[in-house]
Amino acid sequence: MHLTKLLSGCAAAIAITLAVGSSAFADTFALVTINQQALFFNQINEGAQKAADAAGAKLVIFNANNVPSAQNDAVENYITQKVDGIILVAIDVNGVKPAITAAKAAGIPVIAIDAQIPDGDNVAFVGVNNTKAGEDIGKFYADYVKANMSGTAKIGVIGALNSFIQNQRLDGFKKAVADSGQKITFLDTVDGQNVQDVALTAAENLMTANPDMTTLYATGEPALVGAVSAVTSQGRTGDVKVFGWDLTKQAVEGIDAGWVTAVVQQDPAGEGKAAVEALTTLKKGGKVEPIINVPVTIVTKENVDQFRGMFK
């Protein structure tokens, strides 16, 4: 009987040792995102998950629900849990800097994705140059106004004023429009707060207050969804052209119909994949570039077919 207990105890000890040993070699990465309403952020998650699966790593995802302070708390909690790396899609790029510094001090690398951290202690940034891409769509817009609207337009903007990167997209857009020399008047900029329902209400109010508006610019996916819905519900598809960021099924339908003119499309799944791959490289003792650029595409009627598969 004593022998049976001894053998049983040894077996349990061996099982615990094997479990701990196996978990010690499995990396755990944490992804702190903005929300899980926008398709864009969910595509980041999907790309990151596939890359984690391929690397044999565990991925945990924290949804901040658009609350900046929740991201700080999440990073601090993951430091306590001693994860092997953190991927951060920041809301407040300055407010989250102390948490990133704390992670660095704890030996946990942070990869910023989508939003750059000014002078931050993150190891790398994965994403696009939002100011430059804003300029690109701004130039496209100005050229369109020149060629199709006799060089004159009135534009309303639906943004997310708490989003650093969406403000960059607006700044770049405005610069390109100003440099174009076209007679383009900026009307109101409304705050969609990166939430579809809020963006829809803001867009409807913007259009009601500016019945002479001829174009709309939306700086992100929820804003674009709001813009498309508002133009449709108010029966303005014949006289308002929409430009924006991040394709959705509704936006593709608008492109097909001709009143959604151009949408900046990023590669969110590619960004998530690149971020996990960067953390994996770091864990193996390798080095990564401080800026890992993922290219964008301006989607129009001419090239929209290659993106339809995203929405099937």
C-alpha atoms as a PDB file:
ATOM      1  CA  MET A   1       0.000   0.000   0.000  1.00  0.00           C
ATOM      2  CA  HIS A   2       2.853   2.366   0.871  1.00  0.00           C
ATOM      3  CA  LEU A   3       4.489   1.464  -2.443  1.00  0.00           C
ATOM      4  CA  THR A   4       1.267   2.267  -4.304  1.00  0.00           C
ATOM      5  CA  LYS A   5       1.045   5.668  -2.639  1.00  0.00           C
ATOM      6  CA  LEU A   6       4.702   6.339  -3.348  1.00  0.00           C
ATOM      7  CA  LEU A   7       4.331   5.485  -7.014  1.00  0.00           C
ATOM      8  CA  SER A   8       1.164   7.541  -7.246  1.00  0.00           C
ATOM      9  CA  GLY A   9       2.899  10.514  -5.661  1.00  0.00           C
ATOM     10  CA  CYS A  10       5.850  10.209  -8.015  1.00  0.00           C
ATOM     11  CA  ALA A  11       3.526  10.071 -11.002  1.00  0.00           C
ATOM     12  CA  ALA A  12       1.760  13.240  -9.860  1.00  0.00           C
ATOM     13  CA  ALA A  13       5.067  15.007  -9.320  1.00  0.00           C
ATOM     14  CA  ILE A  14       6.231  14.001 -12.784  1.00  0.00           C
ATOM     15  CA  ALA A  15       2.949  15.221 -14.334  1.00  0.00           C
ATOM     16  CA  ILE A  16       3.283  18.611 -12.601  1.00  0.00           C
ATOM     17  CA  THR A  17       6.896  18.898 -13.694  1.00  0.00           C
ATOM     18  CA  LEU A  18       5.978  18.102 -17.289  1.00  0.00           C
ATOM     19  CA  ALA A  19       3.109  20.592 -17.238  1.00  0.00           C
ATOM     20  CA  VAL A  20       5.253  23.380 -15.814  1.00  0.00           C
ATOM     21  CA  GLY A  21       8.079  22.511 -18.149  1.00  0.00           C
ATOM     22  CA  SER A  22       5.884  22.579 -21.226  1.00  0.00           C
ATOM     23  CA  SER A  23       4.233  25.869 -20.225  1.00  0.00           C
ATOM     24  CA  ALA A  24       7.639  27.421 -19.537  1.00  0.00           C
ATOM     25  CA  PHE A  25       8.511  27.019 -23.205  1.00  0.00           C
ATOM     26  CA  ALA A  26       5.204  28.359 -24.527  1.00  0.00           C
ATOM     27  CA  ASP A  27       5.247  32.123 -25.022  1.00  0.00           C
ATOM     28  CA  THR A  28       2.215  34.119 -23.966  1.00  0.00           C
ATOM     29  CA  PHE A  29       1.547  37.355 -25.827  1.00  0.00           C
ATOM     30  CA  ALA A  30      -1.107  39.899 -24.848  1.00  0.00           C
ATOM     31  CA  LEU A  31      -2.936  42.070 -27.357  1.00  0.00           C
ATOM     32  CA  VAL A  32      -4.526  45.221 -25.899  1.00  0.00           C
ATOM     33  CA  THR A  33      -6.992  46.579 -28.445  1.00  0.00           C
ATOM     34  CA  ILE A  34      -9.403  49.532 -28.670  1.00  0.00           C
ATOM     35  CA  ASN A  35     -12.719  47.766 -29.223  1.00  0.00           C
ATOM     36  CA  GLN A  36     -14.142  44.646 -30.797  1.00  0.00           C
ATOM     37  CA  GLN A  37     -16.965  46.364 -32.636  1.00  0.00           C
ATOM     38  CA  ALA A  38     -14.951  47.592 -35.607  1.00  0.00           C
ATOM     39  CA  LEU A  39     -14.079  45.013 -38.253  1.00  0.00           C
ATOM     40  CA  PHE A  40     -10.609  46.562 -38.480  1.00  0.00           C
ATOM     41  CA  PHE A  41      -9.670  45.669 -34.899  1.00  0.00           C
ATOM     42  CA  ASN A  42     -11.153  42.189 -35.235  1.00  0.00           C
ATOM     43  CA  GLN A  43      -9.037  41.630 -38.338  1.00  0.00           C
ATOM     44  CA  ILE A  44      -5.945  42.630 -36.349  1.00  0.00           C
ATOM     45  CA  ASN A  45      -6.956  40.029 -33.770  1.00  0.00           C
ATOM     46  CA  GLU A  46      -7.404  37.364 -36.451  1.00  0.00           C
ATOM     47  CA  GLY A  47      -4.019  38.038 -38.032  1.00  0.00           C
ATOM     48  CA  ALA A  48      -2.333  38.004 -34.632  1.00  0.00           C
ATOM     49  CA  GLN A  49      -4.081  34.777 -33.619  1.00  0.00           C
ATOM     50  CA  LYS A  50      -3.030  32.960 -36.785  1.00  0.00           C
ATOM     51  CA  ALA A  51       0.570  34.079 -36.297  1.00  0.00           C
ATOM     52  CA  ALA A  52       0.495  33.017 -32.632  1.00  0.00           C
ATOM     53  CA  ASP A  53      -0.888  29.610 -33.594  1.00  0.00           C
ATOM     54  CA  ALA A  54       1.861  29.197 -36.175  1.00  0.00           C
ATOM     55  CA  ALA A  55       4.496  30.094 -33.576  1.00  0.00           C
ATOM     56  CA  GLY A  56       3.039  27.799 -30.927  1.00  0.00           C
ATOM     57  CA  ALA A  57       2.344  30.780 -28.679  1.00  0.00           C
ATOM     58  CA  LYS A  58      -0.677  31.689 -26.595  1.00  0.00           C
ATOM     59  CA  LEU A  59      -2.469  34.946 -27.424  1.00  0.00           C
ATOM     60  CA  VAL A  60      -4.731  36.713 -24.941  1.00  0.00           C
ATOM     61  CA  ILE A  61      -6.784  39.712 -26.040  1.00  0.00           C
ATOM     62  CA  PHE A  62      -8.011  42.603 -23.898  1.00  0.00           C
ATOM     63  CA  ASN A  63     -10.869  44.773 -25.197  1.00  0.00           C
ATOM     64  CA  ALA A  64     -10.645  48.315 -23.767  1.00  0.00           C
ATOM     65  CA  ASN A  65     -14.086  49.294 -25.092  1.00  0.00           C
ATOM     66  CA  ASN A  66     -12.746  52.724 -26.128  1.00  0.00           C
ATOM     67  CA  VAL A  67     -11.587  53.592 -22.572  1.00  0.00           C
ATOM     68  CA  PRO A  68      -7.950  54.830 -22.523  1.00  0.00           C
ATOM     69  CA  SER A  69      -7.406  54.198 -18.806  1.00  0.00           C
ATOM     70  CA  ALA A  70      -8.501  50.585 -19.253  1.00  0.00           C
ATOM     71  CA  GLN A  71      -5.544  50.073 -21.578  1.00  0.00           C
ATOM     72  CA  ASN A  72      -3.124  51.329 -18.919  1.00  0.00           C
ATOM     73  CA  ASP A  73      -4.652  48.978 -16.359  1.00  0.00           C
ATOM     74  CA  ALA A  74      -4.456  46.064 -18.783  1.00  0.00           C
ATOM     75  CA  VAL A  75      -0.765  46.614 -19.531  1.00  0.00           C
ATOM     76  CA  GLU A  76      -0.017  46.831 -15.810  1.00  0.00           C
ATOM     77  CA  ASN A  77      -1.949  43.605 -15.188  1.00  0.00           C
ATOM     78  CA  TYR A  78      -0.065  41.815 -17.948  1.00  0.00           C
ATOM     79  CA  ILE A  79       3.218  42.988 -16.424  1.00  0.00           C
ATOM     80  CA  THR A  80       2.137  41.397 -13.144  1.00  0.00           C
ATOM     81  CA  GLN A  81       1.240  38.198 -15.007  1.00  0.00           C
ATOM     82  CA  LYS A  82       4.701  38.244 -16.624  1.00  0.00           C
ATOM     83  CA  VAL A  83       3.564  37.743 -20.195  1.00  0.00           C
ATOM     84  CA  ASP A  84       6.292  37.402 -22.803  1.00  0.00           C
ATOM     85  CA  GLY A  85       5.249  40.366 -24.915  1.00  0.00           C
ATOM     86  CA  ILE A  86       2.525  42.952 -25.371  1.00  0.00           C
ATOM     87  CA  ILE A  87       0.912  44.267 -28.548  1.00  0.00           C
ATOM     88  CA  LEU A  88      -0.829  47.604 -28.050  1.00  0.00           C
ATOM     89  CA  VAL A  89      -3.351  49.378 -30.261  1.00  0.00           C
ATOM     90  CA  ALA A  90      -3.326  52.622 -28.299  1.00  0.00           C
ATOM     91  CA  ILE A  91      -6.166  55.078 -27.850  1.00  0.00           C
ATOM     92  CA  ASP A  92      -4.235  57.760 -25.946  1.00  0.00           C
ATOM     93  CA  VAL A  93      -0.694  57.462 -27.256  1.00  0.00           C
ATOM     94  CA  ASN A  94       0.711  59.814 -24.634  1.00  0.00           C
ATOM     95  CA  GLY A  95      -1.339  58.648 -21.660  1.00  0.00           C
ATOM     96  CA  VAL A  96      -0.271  55.035 -22.096  1.00  0.00           C
ATOM     97  CA  LYS A  97       3.460  55.817 -22.188  1.00  0.00           C
ATOM     98  CA  PRO A  98       4.110  55.234 -18.447  1.00  0.00           C
ATOM     99  CA  ALA A  99       2.625  51.736 -18.704  1.00  0.00           C
ATOM    100  CA  ILE A 100       4.852  50.978 -21.704  1.00  0.00           C
ATOM    101  CA  THR A 101       7.887  52.210 -19.762  1.00  0.00           C
ATOM    102  CA  ALA A 102       6.919  49.956 -16.854  1.00  0.00           C
ATOM    103  CA  ALA A 103       6.709  46.982 -19.223  1.00  0.00           C
ATOM    104  CA  LYS A 104      10.171  47.749 -20.575  1.00  0.00           C
ATOM    105  CA  ALA A 105      11.546  47.953 -17.035  1.00  0.00           C
ATOM    106  CA  ALA A 106      10.051  44.526 -16.377  1.00  0.00           C
ATOM    107  CA  GLY A 107      11.763  43.121 -19.445  1.00  0.00           C
ATOM    108  CA  ILE A 108       8.542  42.767 -21.446  1.00  0.00           C
ATOM    109  CA  PRO A 109       8.743  44.086 -25.028  1.00  0.00           C
ATOM    110  CA  VAL A 110       5.843  46.168 -26.310  1.00  0.00           C
ATOM    111  CA  ILE A 111       4.951  46.407 -29.996  1.00  0.00           C
ATOM    112  CA  ALA A 112       2.753  49.392 -30.850  1.00  0.00           C
ATOM    113  CA  ILE A 113       0.393  48.640 -33.679  1.00  0.00           C
ATOM    114  CA  ASP A 114      -1.635  51.074 -35.795  1.00  0.00           C
ATOM    115  CA  ALA A 115      -0.860  54.079 -33.537  1.00  0.00           C
ATOM    116  CA  GLN A 116       2.694  55.310 -33.041  1.00  0.00           C
ATOM    117  CA  ILE A 117       3.837  56.204 -29.512  1.00  0.00           C
ATOM    118  CA  PRO A 118       5.769  59.528 -29.573  1.00  0.00           C
ATOM    119  CA  ASP A 119       9.173  58.898 -27.960  1.00  0.00           C
ATOM    120  CA  GLY A 120       7.750  55.780 -26.344  1.00  0.00           C
ATOM    121  CA  ASP A 121       9.640  52.832 -24.869  1.00  0.00           C
ATOM    122  CA  ASN A 122       7.988  50.335 -27.192  1.00  0.00           C
ATOM    123  CA  VAL A 123      10.424  48.208 -29.157  1.00  0.00           C
ATOM    124  CA  ALA A 124       8.744  48.755 -32.516  1.00  0.00           C
ATOM    125  CA  PHE A 125       5.775  50.183 -34.369  1.00  0.00           C
ATOM    126  CA  VAL A 126       3.744  48.175 -36.880  1.00  0.00           C
ATOM    127  CA  GLY A 127       1.314  49.987 -39.134  1.00  0.00           C
ATOM    128  CA  VAL A 128       0.982  52.808 -41.625  1.00  0.00           C
ATOM    129  CA  ASN A 129       2.150  56.378 -41.769  1.00  0.00           C
ATOM    130  CA  ASN A 130      -1.277  57.840 -41.066  1.00  0.00           C
ATOM    131  CA  THR A 131      -0.329  61.424 -41.860  1.00  0.00           C
ATOM    132  CA  LYS A 132       1.170  60.414 -45.213  1.00  0.00           C
ATOM    133  CA  ALA A 133      -1.799  58.171 -46.083  1.00  0.00           C
ATOM    134  CA  GLY A 134      -4.108  61.034 -45.101  1.00  0.00           C
ATOM    135  CA  GLU A 135      -2.219  63.213 -47.569  1.00  0.00           C
ATOM    136  CA  ASP A 136      -2.569  60.529 -50.249  1.00  0.00           C
ATOM    137  CA  ILE A 137      -6.359  60.315 -49.920  1.00  0.00           C
ATOM    138  CA  GLY A 138      -6.486  64.115 -49.653  1.00  0.00           C
ATOM    139  CA  LYS A 139      -4.664  64.484 -52.956  1.00  0.00           C
ATOM    140  CA  PHE A 140      -6.940  61.869 -54.535  1.00  0.00           C
ATOM    141  CA  TYR A 141      -9.947  63.798 -53.225  1.00  0.00           C
ATOM    142  CA  ALA A 142      -8.687  67.152 -54.538  1.00  0.00           C
ATOM    143  CA  ASP A 143      -7.944  65.646 -57.948  1.00  0.00           C
ATOM    144  CA  TYR A 144     -11.449  64.163 -58.010  1.00  0.00           C
ATOM    145  CA  VAL A 145     -12.995  67.542 -57.155  1.00  0.00           C
ATOM    146  CA  LYS A 146     -10.970  69.171 -59.923  1.00  0.00           C
ATOM    147  CA  ALA A 147     -11.883  66.567 -62.532  1.00  0.00           C
ATOM    148  CA  ASN A 148     -15.511  65.879 -61.598  1.00  0.00           C
ATOM    149  CA  MET A 149     -16.824  68.821 -59.570  1.00  0.00           C
ATOM    150  CA  SER A 150     -15.401  71.821 -61.459  1.00  0.00           C
ATOM    151  CA  GLY A 151     -12.805  72.333 -58.717  1.00  0.00           C
ATOM    152  CA  THR A 152     -15.382  73.342 -56.097  1.00  0.00           C
ATOM    153  CA  ALA A 153     -16.708  71.359 -53.119  1.00  0.00           C
ATOM    154  CA  LYS A 154     -17.964  71.657 -49.569  1.00  0.00           C
ATOM    155  CA  ILE A 155     -16.844  68.911 -47.205  1.00  0.00           C
ATOM    156  CA  GLY A 156     -17.907  67.682 -43.801  1.00  0.00           C
ATOM    157  CA  VAL A 157     -15.705  65.481 -41.637  1.00  0.00           C
ATOM    158  CA  ILE A 158     -16.621  62.625 -39.321  1.00  0.00           C
ATOM    159  CA  GLY A 159     -13.702  61.856 -37.045  1.00  0.00           C
ATOM    160  CA  ALA A 160     -12.829  60.350 -33.685  1.00  0.00           C
ATOM    161  CA  LEU A 161     -11.393  63.222 -31.725  1.00  0.00           C
ATOM    162  CA  ASN A 162      -9.963  61.004 -28.977  1.00  0.00           C
ATOM    163  CA  SER A 163      -7.973  59.026 -31.553  1.00  0.00           C
ATOM    164  CA  PHE A 164      -4.454  60.334 -32.190  1.00  0.00           C
ATOM    165  CA  ILE A 165      -4.119  58.452 -35.453  1.00  0.00           C
ATOM    166  CA  GLN A 166      -7.459  59.586 -36.844  1.00  0.00           C
ATOM    167  CA  ASN A 167      -6.478  63.177 -36.110  1.00  0.00           C
ATOM    168  CA  GLN A 168      -3.277  62.516 -38.058  1.00  0.00           C
ATOM    169  CA  ARG A 169      -5.367  61.272 -40.976  1.00  0.00           C
ATOM    170  CA  LEU A 170      -7.383  64.465 -40.891  1.00  0.00           C
ATOM    171  CA  ASP A 171      -4.305  66.681 -40.644  1.00  0.00           C
ATOM    172  CA  GLY A 172      -2.694  64.981 -43.650  1.00  0.00           C
ATOM    173  CA  PHE A 173      -5.931  65.194 -45.611  1.00  0.00           C
ATOM    174  CA  LYS A 174      -6.358  68.912 -44.905  1.00  0.00           C
ATOM    175  CA  LYS A 175      -2.767  69.644 -45.875  1.00  0.00           C
ATOM    176  CA  ALA A 176      -3.122  67.939 -49.245  1.00  0.00           C
ATOM    177  CA  VAL A 177      -6.407  69.719 -49.922  1.00  0.00           C
ATOM    178  CA  ALA A 178      -4.892  73.100 -49.016  1.00  0.00           C
ATOM    179  CA  ASP A 179      -1.878  72.423 -51.242  1.00  0.00           C
ATOM    180  CA  SER A 180      -4.139  71.508 -54.169  1.00  0.00           C
ATOM    181  CA  GLY A 181      -5.435  75.045 -54.655  1.00  0.00           C
ATOM    182  CA  GLN A 182      -8.988  73.834 -55.354  1.00  0.00           C
ATOM    183  CA  LYS A 183     -11.986  75.774 -54.012  1.00  0.00           C
ATOM    184  CA  ILE A 184     -12.805  73.354 -51.222  1.00  0.00           C
ATOM    185  CA  THR A 185     -14.581  74.599 -48.100  1.00  0.00           C
ATOM    186  CA  PHE A 186     -14.328  72.622 -44.867  1.00  0.00           C
ATOM    187  CA  LEU A 187     -17.582  72.711 -42.938  1.00  0.00           C
ATOM    188  CA  ASP A 188     -17.968  71.122 -39.502  1.00  0.00           C
ATOM    189  CA  THR A 189     -15.919  68.277 -38.048  1.00  0.00           C
ATOM    190  CA  VAL A 190     -18.043  66.041 -35.826  1.00  0.00           C
ATOM    191  CA  ASP A 191     -16.913  63.441 -33.306  1.00  0.00           C
ATOM    192  CA  GLY A 192     -17.996  59.869 -33.992  1.00  0.00           C
ATOM    193  CA  GLN A 193     -15.946  58.627 -31.011  1.00  0.00           C
ATOM    194  CA  ASN A 194     -14.958  55.453 -32.890  1.00  0.00           C
ATOM    195  CA  VAL A 195     -18.423  54.030 -32.204  1.00  0.00           C
ATOM    196  CA  GLN A 196     -20.795  53.255 -35.096  1.00  0.00           C
ATOM    197  CA  ASP A 197     -24.028  54.437 -33.488  1.00  0.00           C
ATOM    198  CA  VAL A 198     -22.424  57.653 -32.278  1.00  0.00           C
ATOM    199  CA  ALA A 199     -20.855  58.232 -35.695  1.00  0.00           C
ATOM    200  CA  LEU A 200     -24.209  57.689 -37.408  1.00  0.00           C
ATOM    201  CA  THR A 201     -25.952  60.276 -35.235  1.00  0.00           C
ATOM    202  CA  ALA A 202     -23.060  62.704 -35.677  1.00  0.00           C
ATOM    203  CA  ALA A 203     -23.144  62.228 -39.465  1.00  0.00           C
ATOM    204  CA  GLU A 204     -26.890  62.763 -39.649  1.00  0.00           C
ATOM    205  CA  ASN A 205     -26.616  65.942 -37.583  1.00  0.00           C
ATOM    206  CA  LEU A 206     -23.741  67.133 -39.758  1.00  0.00           C
ATOM    207  CA  MET A 207     -25.751  66.643 -42.936  1.00  0.00           C
ATOM    208  CA  THR A 208     -28.876  68.266 -41.499  1.00  0.00           C
ATOM    209  CA  ALA A 209     -26.887  71.318 -40.422  1.00  0.00           C
ATOM    210  CA  ASN A 210     -25.166  71.589 -43.819  1.00  0.00           C
ATOM    211  CA  PRO A 211     -27.693  70.871 -46.603  1.00  0.00           C
ATOM    212  CA  ASP A 212     -25.278  72.295 -49.193  1.00  0.00           C
ATOM    213  CA  MET A 213     -22.534  69.814 -48.324  1.00  0.00           C
ATOM    214  CA  THR A 214     -21.306  67.893 -51.368  1.00  0.00           C
ATOM    215  CA  THR A 215     -18.645  65.568 -49.916  1.00  0.00           C
ATOM    216  CA  LEU A 216     -17.854  63.680 -46.707  1.00  0.00           C
ATOM    217  CA  TYR A 217     -14.552  62.453 -45.278  1.00  0.00           C
ATOM    218  CA  ALA A 218     -14.543  59.748 -42.594  1.00  0.00           C
ATOM    219  CA  THR A 219     -11.303  59.060 -40.720  1.00  0.00           C
ATOM    220  CA  GLY A 220     -11.972  55.478 -39.611  1.00  0.00           C
ATOM    221  CA  GLU A 221     -14.236  52.467 -39.980  1.00  0.00           C
ATOM    222  CA  PRO A 222     -17.009  53.445 -37.484  1.00  0.00           C
ATOM    223  CA  ALA A 223     -17.016  56.954 -38.941  1.00  0.00           C
ATOM    224  CA  LEU A 224     -17.284  55.582 -42.476  1.00  0.00           C
ATOM    225  CA  VAL A 225     -20.115  53.241 -41.497  1.00  0.00           C
ATOM    226  CA  GLY A 226     -21.897  56.222 -39.952  1.00  0.00           C
ATOM    227  CA  ALA A 227     -21.324  58.333 -43.046  1.00  0.00           C
ATOM    228  CA  VAL A 228     -22.586  55.651 -45.426  1.00  0.00           C
ATOM    229  CA  SER A 229     -25.670  54.999 -43.287  1.00  0.00           C
ATOM    230  CA  ALA A 230     -26.457  58.704 -42.940  1.00  0.00           C
ATOM    231  CA  VAL A 231     -26.133  59.429 -46.655  1.00  0.00           C
ATOM    232  CA  THR A 232     -28.384  56.461 -47.397  1.00  0.00           C
ATOM    233  CA  SER A 233     -31.025  57.250 -44.770  1.00  0.00           C
ATOM    234  CA  GLN A 234     -31.237  60.880 -45.840  1.00  0.00           C
ATOM    235  CA  GLY A 235     -31.522  60.045 -49.517  1.00  0.00           C
ATOM    236  CA  ARG A 236     -28.374  61.940 -50.442  1.00  0.00           C
ATOM    237  CA  THR A 237     -26.617  59.251 -52.500  1.00  0.00           C
ATOM    238  CA  GLY A 238     -27.186  61.332 -55.615  1.00  0.00           C
ATOM    239  CA  ASP A 239     -25.475  64.494 -54.420  1.00  0.00           C
ATOM    240  CA  VAL A 240     -22.934  63.602 -51.689  1.00  0.00           C
ATOM    241  CA  LYS A 241     -19.690  61.781 -52.453  1.00  0.00           C
ATOM    242  CA  VAL A 242     -18.025  59.864 -49.623  1.00  0.00           C
ATOM    243  CA  PHE A 243     -14.310  59.335 -48.979  1.00  0.00           C
ATOM    244  CA  GLY A 244     -12.867  57.542 -45.990  1.00  0.00           C
ATOM    245  CA  TRP A 245     -10.924  54.786 -44.287  1.00  0.00           C
ATOM    246  CA  ASP A 246     -11.374  51.031 -43.839  1.00  0.00           C
ATOM    247  CA  LEU A 247     -13.684  49.039 -46.081  1.00  0.00           C
ATOM    248  CA  THR A 248     -16.927  47.483 -44.917  1.00  0.00           C
ATOM    249  CA  LYS A 249     -19.629  45.627 -46.811  1.00  0.00           C
ATOM    250  CA  GLN A 250     -21.726  48.823 -46.875  1.00  0.00           C
ATOM    251  CA  ALA A 251     -18.805  50.824 -48.248  1.00  0.00           C
ATOM    252  CA  VAL A 252     -18.224  48.303 -51.033  1.00  0.00           C
ATOM    253  CA  GLU A 253     -21.905  48.550 -51.970  1.00  0.00           C
ATOM    254  CA  GLY A 254     -21.533  52.342 -52.062  1.00  0.00           C
ATOM    255  CA  ILE A 255     -18.485  52.043 -54.312  1.00  0.00           C
ATOM    256  CA  ASP A 256     -20.450  49.806 -56.667  1.00  0.00           C
ATOM    257  CA  ALA A 257     -23.264  52.373 -56.729  1.00  0.00           C
ATOM    258  CA  GLY A 258     -20.807  55.189 -57.430  1.00  0.00           C
ATOM    259  CA  TRP A 259     -21.325  57.521 -54.462  1.00  0.00           C
ATOM    260  CA  VAL A 260     -18.616  56.113 -52.191  1.00  0.00           C
ATOM    261  CA  THR A 261     -15.672  57.281 -54.243  1.00  0.00           C
ATOM    262  CA  ALA A 262     -12.495  56.142 -52.495  1.00  0.00           C
ATOM    263  CA  VAL A 263     -11.565  54.329 -49.286  1.00  0.00           C
ATOM    264  CA  VAL A 264      -8.122  53.896 -47.774  1.00  0.00           C
ATOM    265  CA  GLN A 265      -7.731  50.201 -47.035  1.00  0.00           C
ATOM    266  CA  GLN A 266      -5.098  49.039 -44.612  1.00  0.00           C
ATOM    267  CA  ASP A 267      -4.011  45.454 -44.000  1.00  0.00           C
ATOM    268  CA  PRO A 268      -5.085  44.956 -40.377  1.00  0.00           C
ATOM    269  CA  ALA A 269      -4.610  41.187 -40.443  1.00  0.00           C
ATOM    270  CA  GLY A 270      -1.131  41.766 -41.823  1.00  0.00           C
ATOM    271  CA  GLU A 271      -0.422  44.229 -39.013  1.00  0.00           C
ATOM    272  CA  GLY A 272      -1.501  41.739 -36.358  1.00  0.00           C
ATOM    273  CA  LYS A 273       0.599  39.023 -37.988  1.00  0.00           C
ATOM    274  CA  ALA A 274       3.672  41.253 -38.220  1.00  0.00           C
ATOM    275  CA  ALA A 275       3.379  42.278 -34.560  1.00  0.00           C
ATOM    276  CA  VAL A 276       3.273  38.682 -33.297  1.00  0.00           C
ATOM    277  CA  GLU A 277       6.131  37.705 -35.608  1.00  0.00           C
ATOM    278  CA  ALA A 278       8.179  40.607 -34.226  1.00  0.00           C
ATOM    279  CA  LEU A 279       7.602  39.450 -30.646  1.00  0.00           C
ATOM    280  CA  THR A 280       8.514  35.887 -31.628  1.00  0.00           C
ATOM    281  CA  THR A 281      11.745  37.115 -33.186  1.00  0.00           C
ATOM    282  CA  LEU A 282      12.599  39.079 -30.042  1.00  0.00           C
ATOM    283  CA  LYS A 283      11.912  36.063 -27.819  1.00  0.00           C
ATOM    284  CA  LYS A 284      14.390  34.071 -29.889  1.00  0.00           C
ATOM    285  CA  GLY A 285      17.037  36.729 -29.301  1.00  0.00           C
ATOM    286  CA  GLY A 286      16.700  38.390 -32.678  1.00  0.00           C
ATOM    287  CA  LYS A 287      16.260  42.034 -33.595  1.00  0.00           C
ATOM    288  CA  VAL A 288      13.391  43.824 -35.328  1.00  0.00           C
ATOM    289  CA  GLU A 289      13.169  47.100 -37.193  1.00  0.00           C
ATOM    290  CA  PRO A 290      11.846  50.004 -35.087  1.00  0.00           C
ATOM    291  CA  ILE A 291       9.263  50.785 -37.778  1.00  0.00           C
ATOM    292  CA  ILE A 292       7.560  47.979 -39.674  1.00  0.00           C
ATOM    293  CA  ASN A 293       5.490  49.599 -42.400  1.00  0.00           C
ATOM    294  CA  VAL A 294       2.417  47.871 -43.790  1.00  0.00           C
ATOM    295  CA  PRO A 295       1.257  49.446 -47.080  1.00  0.00           C
ATOM    296  CA  VAL A 296      -2.221  50.815 -47.792  1.00  0.00           C
ATOM    297  CA  THR A 297      -4.357  50.826 -50.922  1.00  0.00           C
ATOM    298  CA  ILE A 298      -6.825  53.474 -52.071  1.00  0.00           C
ATOM    299  CA  VAL A 299      -9.836  51.400 -53.107  1.00  0.00           C
ATOM    300  CA  THR A 300     -12.048  52.683 -55.916  1.00  0.00           C
ATOM    301  CA  LYS A 301     -14.441  51.189 -58.437  1.00  0.00           C
ATOM    302  CA  GLU A 302     -11.432  50.163 -60.524  1.00  0.00           C
ATOM    303  CA  ASN A 303      -9.816  47.866 -57.936  1.00  0.00           C
ATOM    304  CA  VAL A 304     -12.585  46.992 -55.460  1.00  0.00           C
ATOM    305  CA  ASP A 305     -13.034  43.470 -56.841  1.00  0.00           C
ATOM    306  CA  GLN A 306      -9.853  42.243 -55.174  1.00  0.00           C
ATOM    307  CA  PHE A 307     -11.328  43.103 -51.743  1.00  0.00           C
ATOM    308  CA  ARG A 308     -14.785  41.567 -52.067  1.00  0.00           C
ATOM    309  CA  GLY A 309     -13.666  38.284 -50.560  1.00  0.00           C
ATOM    310  CA  MET A 310     -13.238  39.986 -47.184  1.00  0.00           C
ATOM    311  CA  PHE A 311     -17.001  40.246 -46.803  1.00  0.00           C
ATOM    312  CA  LYS A 312     -18.209  36.817 -47.934  1.00  0.00           C
END
